[in-house]
Amino acid sequence: MQVPRATYRFQFNEHFRLTDALALVPYLHELGVSHLYSSPLFKAAPHSVHGYDVCDFSQINPEIGTEADLEKLANALRERKMGLILDIVPNHMGIVSLENLWWQDVLKNGRTSQFANHFDINWESSDEKLRGKILVPILGDSYEKILERKELKIEKENGEFVLSYFESKFPLAPNSIPQNCSIEQLNSNRAALDELIQKQNYLLAFWRDGDLRLNYRRFFAVSTLAAIRVEDEKVFNDVHALLRKWIEHGWLDGLRVDHPDGLRDPENYLRRLRVLAPDLWIVVEKILQPHEQLPETWPVQGTTGYDFLNQVNGLFIQSENEKSLTNFYCEFTGEPTDSGKIVQDKKRLVLKTLFVTEINRLVEILAQIVAKYSPHQKFPHGQLREALIEFTASFPVYRTYVRAAENFVGANDFHFIKQAAAKAKELRVDLPPELFDFLRRLLTGRDALPRVQADRRVSPTDLENEFVARFQQLTSPAMAKGVEDTAFYCLNRFASINEVGGDPGKFGVSTEAFHDFCGELQTRWPHSMLCTSTHDTKKNEDVRARMNLISEIPNEWRETVLRWSKMNERHRKNNFPDRNMEYLFYQTLAGAWPISPERILAFMEKASCEAKQHTDWNNRNSEYDNALKNCVTAALAGENFIGDLEKFISALTEAAQINSLAQTLIKLTAPGVPDIYQGNELWDFSLVDPDNRRPIDFEIRKQLLAEIKNLSAEEIWDRRAEGLPKLWLIQKMLNLRAQIHGFSTLDYKPIFARGGKAGHIVAFLRGEKIAAIVQRFSLRLRKNWADTTLELPVGIWRNEFTGEFFEGILRLEQFFEKFPVALLVRK
């Protein structure tokens, strides 16, 4: 197995193709990257900007290139001793495109389709109208009104009859069109057209009905992404056939597995994948909560690095100022700050609105299980539903990995399930406590279920297995939608914390805790990926690096926000936008300025809709939406406000750049495989998608990379406005890693400074010859190191950035004069 030295992420689409990546291979090689890390390459929905809506696993996406192009890219990488990492999506497929032949065949032939078992469809829905059919919630109004307006028509395309609804086309079941009846007759006769539509294997419905009636499993709450059953061997083989070919050709060196928590049995899927790719480096997009460990039995090299992201981000948040910043947030917005309660409330909200159909299906199964094991105990469906919602909302992690069929439950899983049951029982004293006890026993194994009929065990069936599997597939989207996509936009007291895998209640990370985390990485997952920005992050690393400085200046921040709010009060209308969004607006500007009105407006629209407090994607409040848009637009046009904003940010700029370099150097030297998200080798102030998928100017990056070779540290720092320090640091560090055999296996050992400013230093050794030293809280420090020192191990150490030599005890008062971070190599 070839463990990458560092990966570089590319987002492929019709505007950035494989041939574009091929042209950039020399640049990546010169930068020091060992592996190109690609977004999904399989055929996606037309004009997909991300590739996660795969509609055909059997071919490469023609919008980004051909297999010949992929082969050329793989060969070009191999010629430079580089490799290719591929992002794969085993959980779901995009189903809006006619080019998803599997889904089209199921719509056409229903349960008799050869692909009926490829998708997770409930053909025996409790909704009688859906028995043997698939709900297709695509209509802009009720079916009756759409039919009345004659928006549904029969057409002929490529020699076959289809049902047309504007751009959407649906196949017709064989022999469903009456003989001796023309298209014109059908389209002009409402009753005849309705009769034909009712014969189909699908039920067209108002798009709002999707969350209430959908009878197929999907990705999160996205009805256009249908889940696939890769737990079935045939489905697994069909999904991975082309991938197998690419592996056998030697084009791939690693895989990134998207959303493994959505799978029915993640570990067995990964074992099957490991057989398919025995020599590839594999990481999983597993979102770990604080104090949660990746299952050590998984045959992978680690996660995609969100655990690292939140640890390193927390290093630059000054925790001692949490109270003053929280108090001001309360004063300014009037919003609650109990993160635990907010998370619980928002998870309940999405379970009751976005995941109704998933809850209903579980309640049906649960009712049967309760009747089986407790025949004399009657629980109304309403109580079962409420208990299930509270229990799901109480889960402290994304999901557990119980395998009921094997009667396997890990120690950590048992702990999390027990914890959730206790919390749910405490919060819902109005519900029978034995309901939560029953759920706990059901999820922790059959041996714990009640005994009935003279203490004889009821013969286990697939019923319990089904409940456990589906429940575990629900807790993950409940966490993602409830926390990442709701709570993170509601609790805005310090938006830098609200990142994928982050804890909105955790304000800062101590150096001791960070060193403990890195020590665990080195011991357990030395080849895990380390990220600081991805296609899914809420804010890019450089945005967070600047936003974190607010934690160092709470009093100044308070005065500044009050001043800005006073300037912009005249732009608000009827108390809209709310103070919470206004506060997020100021934080975002502080982190991402300069930013165009179009970009910040798109972000604020997304933030307000995701928060679901005054408006949301499914129920737009036009009064609020217009007020928010007008207020943001007017604020950005205000010369006094913008002048004040730029003055405030100019005072943060250098400290923000130091933060960015510090977290970059840590990422490049900590245990694991560092990943660089496209374009982030220079300063990049992108926000949440689609903002972070904008085209990258690689020409300027190539030009600057060529220039930095002959520049000194001082000259590099003088040109910091261009982003040269970050590019230079990455190039130097990656090329040093290339010279050190087995860098990823080197021991990790923290070094602690002494003196009055010791808390401003983060330093550690890799092996016996590498030392990384960075500063933090530089805004507050103001270059006053006083008596602070750092003792180096015996030997003469060279600073690879400045060329200076050191030994013994370092006095830090002049150590960072030429460059704000240091990489020492013992000679």
GROMACS .gro file of N, CA and C in nm, residues 286-294 296 301-315 500-502 506 508-532 663 666-674 744 746-750 752 762-766:
model
  228
  286LYS      N    1  -1.637   0.955   0.798
  286LYS     CA    2  -1.704   0.928   0.924
  286LYS      C    3  -1.692   1.050   1.014
  287ILE      N    4  -1.806   1.106   1.054
  287ILE     CA    5  -1.806   1.224   1.140
  287ILE      C    6  -1.806   1.176   1.286
  288LEU      N    7  -1.694   1.196   1.352
  288LEU     CA    8  -1.680   1.152   1.491
  288LEU      C    9  -1.718   1.266   1.585
  289GLN      N   10  -1.796   1.233   1.686
  289GLN     CA   11  -1.828   1.329   1.790
  289GLN      C   12  -1.717   1.329   1.896
  290PRO      N   13  -1.709   1.434   1.977
  290PRO     CA   14  -1.606   1.435   2.083
  290PRO      C   15  -1.614   1.309   2.167
  291HIS      N   16  -1.499   1.252   2.196
  291HIS     CA   17  -1.486   1.130   2.278
  291HIS      C   18  -1.536   1.004   2.206
  292GLU      N   19  -1.558   1.013   2.075
  292GLU     CA   20  -1.596   0.895   1.998
  292GLU      C   21  -1.477   0.848   1.917
  293GLN      N   22  -1.459   0.717   1.909
  293GLN     CA   23  -1.349   0.659   1.835
  293GLN      C   24  -1.400   0.587   1.710
  294LEU      N   25  -1.322   0.593   1.603
  294LEU     CA   26  -1.352   0.514   1.485
  294LEU      C   27  -1.338   0.366   1.521
  296GLU      N   28  -1.216   0.022   1.551
  296GLU     CA   29  -1.083  -0.028   1.513
  296GLU      C   30  -1.090  -0.152   1.425
  301GLN      N   31  -0.783   0.308   0.670
  301GLN     CA   32  -0.669   0.381   0.726
  301GLN      C   33  -0.711   0.496   0.818
  302GLY      N   34  -0.841   0.530   0.818
  302GLY     CA   35  -0.887   0.635   0.907
  302GLY      C   36  -1.003   0.711   0.847
  303THR      N   37  -1.026   0.833   0.900
  303THR     CA   38  -1.135   0.917   0.855
  303THR      C   39  -1.084   1.019   0.754
  304THR      N   40  -1.175   1.103   0.706
  304THR     CA   41  -1.136   1.211   0.614
  304THR      C   42  -1.092   1.336   0.689
  305GLY      N   43  -1.094   1.332   0.822
  305GLY     CA   44  -1.024   1.435   0.899
  305GLY      C   45  -1.103   1.545   0.965
  306TYR      N   46  -1.236   1.533   0.974
  306TYR     CA   47  -1.310   1.639   1.043
  306TYR      C   48  -1.280   1.643   1.191
  307ASP      N   49  -1.243   1.529   1.247
  307ASP     CA   50  -1.203   1.527   1.389
  307ASP      C   51  -1.078   1.614   1.408
  308PHE      N   52  -0.982   1.603   1.317
  308PHE     CA   53  -0.863   1.686   1.324
  308PHE      C   54  -0.898   1.832   1.303
  309LEU      N   55  -0.982   1.861   1.205
  309LEU     CA   56  -1.019   2.000   1.174
  309LEU      C   57  -1.069   2.072   1.298
  310ASN      N   58  -1.158   2.009   1.371
  310ASN     CA   59  -1.216   2.075   1.488
  310ASN      C   60  -1.117   2.088   1.603
  311GLN      N   61  -1.026   1.993   1.613
  311GLN     CA   62  -0.923   2.004   1.716
  311GLN      C   63  -0.829   2.121   1.687
  312VAL      N   64  -0.780   2.128   1.565
  312VAL     CA   65  -0.684   2.234   1.532
  312VAL      C   66  -0.751   2.370   1.529
  313ASN      N   67  -0.876   2.376   1.487
  313ASN     CA   68  -0.948   2.504   1.490
  313ASN      C   69  -0.964   2.553   1.634
  314GLY      N   70  -0.994   2.461   1.723
  314GLY     CA   71  -1.013   2.498   1.862
  314GLY      C   72  -0.889   2.551   1.930
  315LEU      N   73  -0.773   2.514   1.878
  315LEU     CA   74  -0.647   2.564   1.935
  315LEU      C   75  -0.639   2.716   1.929
  500VAL      N   76  -1.852   2.106   1.053
  500VAL     CA   77  -1.886   1.964   1.042
  500VAL      C   78  -1.810   1.884   1.148
  501GLY      N   79  -1.885   1.808   1.228
  501GLY     CA   80  -1.823   1.727   1.333
  501GLY      C   81  -1.791   1.804   1.458
  502GLY      N   82  -1.824   1.934   1.459
  502GLY     CA   83  -1.792   2.017   1.574
  502GLY      C   84  -1.900   2.011   1.681
  506LYS      N   85  -1.859   2.357   2.268
  506LYS     CA   86  -1.718   2.349   2.308
  506LYS      C   87  -1.642   2.470   2.257
  508GLY      N   88  -1.307   2.626   2.233
  508GLY     CA   89  -1.161   2.619   2.242
  508GLY      C   90  -1.108   2.482   2.281
  509VAL      N   91  -0.980   2.459   2.247
  509VAL     CA   92  -0.910   2.334   2.276
  509VAL      C   93  -0.776   2.369   2.339
  510SER      N   94  -0.744   2.308   2.450
  510SER     CA   95  -0.616   2.335   2.516
  510SER      C   96  -0.503   2.265   2.442
  511THR      N   97  -0.380   2.312   2.463
  511THR     CA   98  -0.266   2.247   2.398
  511THR      C   99  -0.252   2.103   2.448
  512GLU      N  100  -0.280   2.082   2.576
  512GLU     CA  101  -0.269   1.946   2.631
  512GLU      C  102  -0.368   1.852   2.563
  513ALA      N  103  -0.493   1.900   2.545
  513ALA     CA  104  -0.594   1.816   2.481
  513ALA      C  105  -0.556   1.789   2.335
  514PHE      N  106  -0.501   1.890   2.267
  514PHE     CA  107  -0.461   1.870   2.128
  514PHE      C  108  -0.348   1.768   2.117
  515HIS      N  109  -0.251   1.777   2.206
  515HIS     CA  110  -0.140   1.681   2.203
  515HIS      C  111  -0.191   1.539   2.232
  516ASP      N  112  -0.285   1.527   2.323
  516ASP     CA  113  -0.343   1.395   2.351
  516ASP      C  114  -0.411   1.339   2.227
  517PHE      N  115  -0.484   1.427   2.156
  517PHE     CA  116  -0.552   1.384   2.033
  517PHE      C  117  -0.451   1.335   1.929
  518CYS      N  118  -0.343   1.411   1.910
  518CYS     CA  119  -0.242   1.372   1.812
  518CYS      C  120  -0.171   1.243   1.852
  519GLY      N  121  -0.150   1.227   1.982
  519GLY     CA  122  -0.089   1.102   2.030
  519GLY      C  123  -0.176   0.982   1.999
  520GLU      N  124  -0.310   1.000   2.016
  520GLU     CA  125  -0.403   0.893   1.982
  520GLU      C  126  -0.401   0.863   1.833
  521LEU      N  127  -0.396   0.969   1.751
  521LEU     CA  128  -0.388   0.950   1.606
  521LEU      C  129  -0.265   0.868   1.569
  522GLN      N  130  -0.151   0.905   1.628
  522GLN     CA  131  -0.027   0.837   1.595
  522GLN      C  132  -0.034   0.689   1.633
  523THR      N  133  -0.100   0.660   1.746
  523THR     CA  134  -0.109   0.522   1.794
  523THR      C  135  -0.209   0.440   1.715
  524ARG      N  136  -0.327   0.499   1.690
  524ARG     CA  137  -0.438   0.422   1.632
  524ARG      C  138  -0.451   0.438   1.481
  525TRP      N  139  -0.439   0.561   1.431
  525TRP     CA  140  -0.467   0.588   1.290
  525TRP      C  141  -0.359   0.678   1.231
  526PRO      N  142  -0.236   0.632   1.222
  526PRO     CA  143  -0.125   0.717   1.175
  526PRO      C  144  -0.138   0.759   1.029
  527HIS      N  145  -0.225   0.691   0.951
  527HIS     CA  146  -0.240   0.723   0.810
  527HIS      C  147  -0.377   0.783   0.779
  528SER      N  148  -0.446   0.832   0.880
  528SER     CA  149  -0.575   0.898   0.860
  528SER      C  150  -0.556   1.029   0.786
  529MET      N  151  -0.660   1.075   0.719
  529MET     CA  152  -0.651   1.203   0.648
  529MET      C  153  -0.666   1.319   0.746
  530LEU      N  154  -0.597   1.429   0.718
  530LEU     CA  155  -0.607   1.552   0.796
  530LEU      C  156  -0.660   1.662   0.704
  531CYS      N  157  -0.771   1.723   0.739
  531CYS     CA  158  -0.825   1.830   0.655
  531CYS      C  159  -0.845   1.956   0.736
  532THR      N  160  -0.846   2.068   0.668
  532THR     CA  161  -0.884   2.196   0.730
  532THR      C  162  -0.992   2.266   0.648
  663GLN      N  163  -0.200   2.677   1.155
  663GLN     CA  164  -0.280   2.556   1.138
  663GLN      C  165  -0.236   2.477   1.015
  666ILE      N  166   0.079   2.282   1.124
  666ILE     CA  167   0.038   2.172   1.210
  666ILE      C  168  -0.019   2.058   1.126
  667LYS      N  169  -0.104   2.093   1.030
  667LYS     CA  170  -0.164   1.989   0.944
  667LYS      C  171  -0.057   1.913   0.867
  668LEU      N  172   0.045   1.981   0.823
  668LEU     CA  173   0.148   1.918   0.740
  668LEU      C  174   0.249   1.838   0.822
  669THR      N  175   0.247   1.854   0.954
  669THR     CA  176   0.346   1.784   1.038
  669THR      C  177   0.284   1.691   1.140
  670ALA      N  178   0.155   1.701   1.166
  670ALA     CA  179   0.088   1.615   1.264
  670ALA      C  180   0.074   1.473   1.209
  671PRO      N  181   0.045   1.375   1.293
  671PRO     CA  182   0.026   1.238   1.246
  671PRO      C  183  -0.091   1.228   1.149
  672GLY      N  184  -0.066   1.175   1.031
  672GLY     CA  185  -0.170   1.161   0.931
  672GLY      C  186  -0.127   1.208   0.794
  673VAL      N  187  -0.224   1.207   0.702
  673VAL     CA  188  -0.201   1.247   0.562
  673VAL      C  189  -0.270   1.381   0.538
  674PRO      N  190  -0.195   1.489   0.520
  674PRO     CA  191  -0.258   1.620   0.501
  674PRO      C  192  -0.325   1.632   0.365
  744SER      N  193   0.528   0.955   0.817
  744SER     CA  194   0.400   0.935   0.886
  744SER      C  195   0.410   0.840   1.004
  746LEU      N  196   0.673   0.844   1.217
  746LEU     CA  197   0.760   0.901   1.320
  746LEU      C  198   0.682   0.926   1.449
  747ASP      N  199   0.746   0.905   1.562
  747ASP     CA  200   0.681   0.928   1.691
  747ASP      C  201   0.639   1.074   1.706
  748TYR      N  202   0.534   1.092   1.781
  748TYR     CA  203   0.485   1.227   1.810
  748TYR      C  204   0.509   1.257   1.958
  749LYS      N  205   0.572   1.370   1.985
  749LYS     CA  206   0.601   1.406   2.124
  749LYS      C  207   0.584   1.557   2.142
  750PRO      N  208   0.497   1.598   2.236
  750PRO     CA  209   0.477   1.742   2.257
  750PRO      C  210   0.597   1.807   2.325
  752PHE      N  211   0.665   2.160   2.559
  752PHE     CA  212   0.593   2.265   2.628
  752PHE      C  213   0.686   2.381   2.662
  762VAL      N  214   0.246   2.631   2.052
  762VAL     CA  215   0.214   2.491   2.028
  762VAL      C  216   0.334   2.431   1.955
  763ALA      N  217   0.396   2.332   2.015
  763ALA     CA  218   0.518   2.275   1.957
  763ALA      C  219   0.520   2.124   1.980
  764PHE      N  220   0.579   2.052   1.886
  764PHE     CA  221   0.591   1.908   1.901
  764PHE      C  222   0.703   1.856   1.813
  765LEU      N  223   0.751   1.737   1.850
  765LEU     CA  224   0.855   1.667   1.775
  765LEU      C  225   0.792   1.556   1.692
  766ARG      N  226   0.849   1.533   1.574
  766ARG     CA  227   0.820   1.412   1.498
  766ARG      C  228   0.951   1.337   1.486
   0.00000   0.00000   0.00000
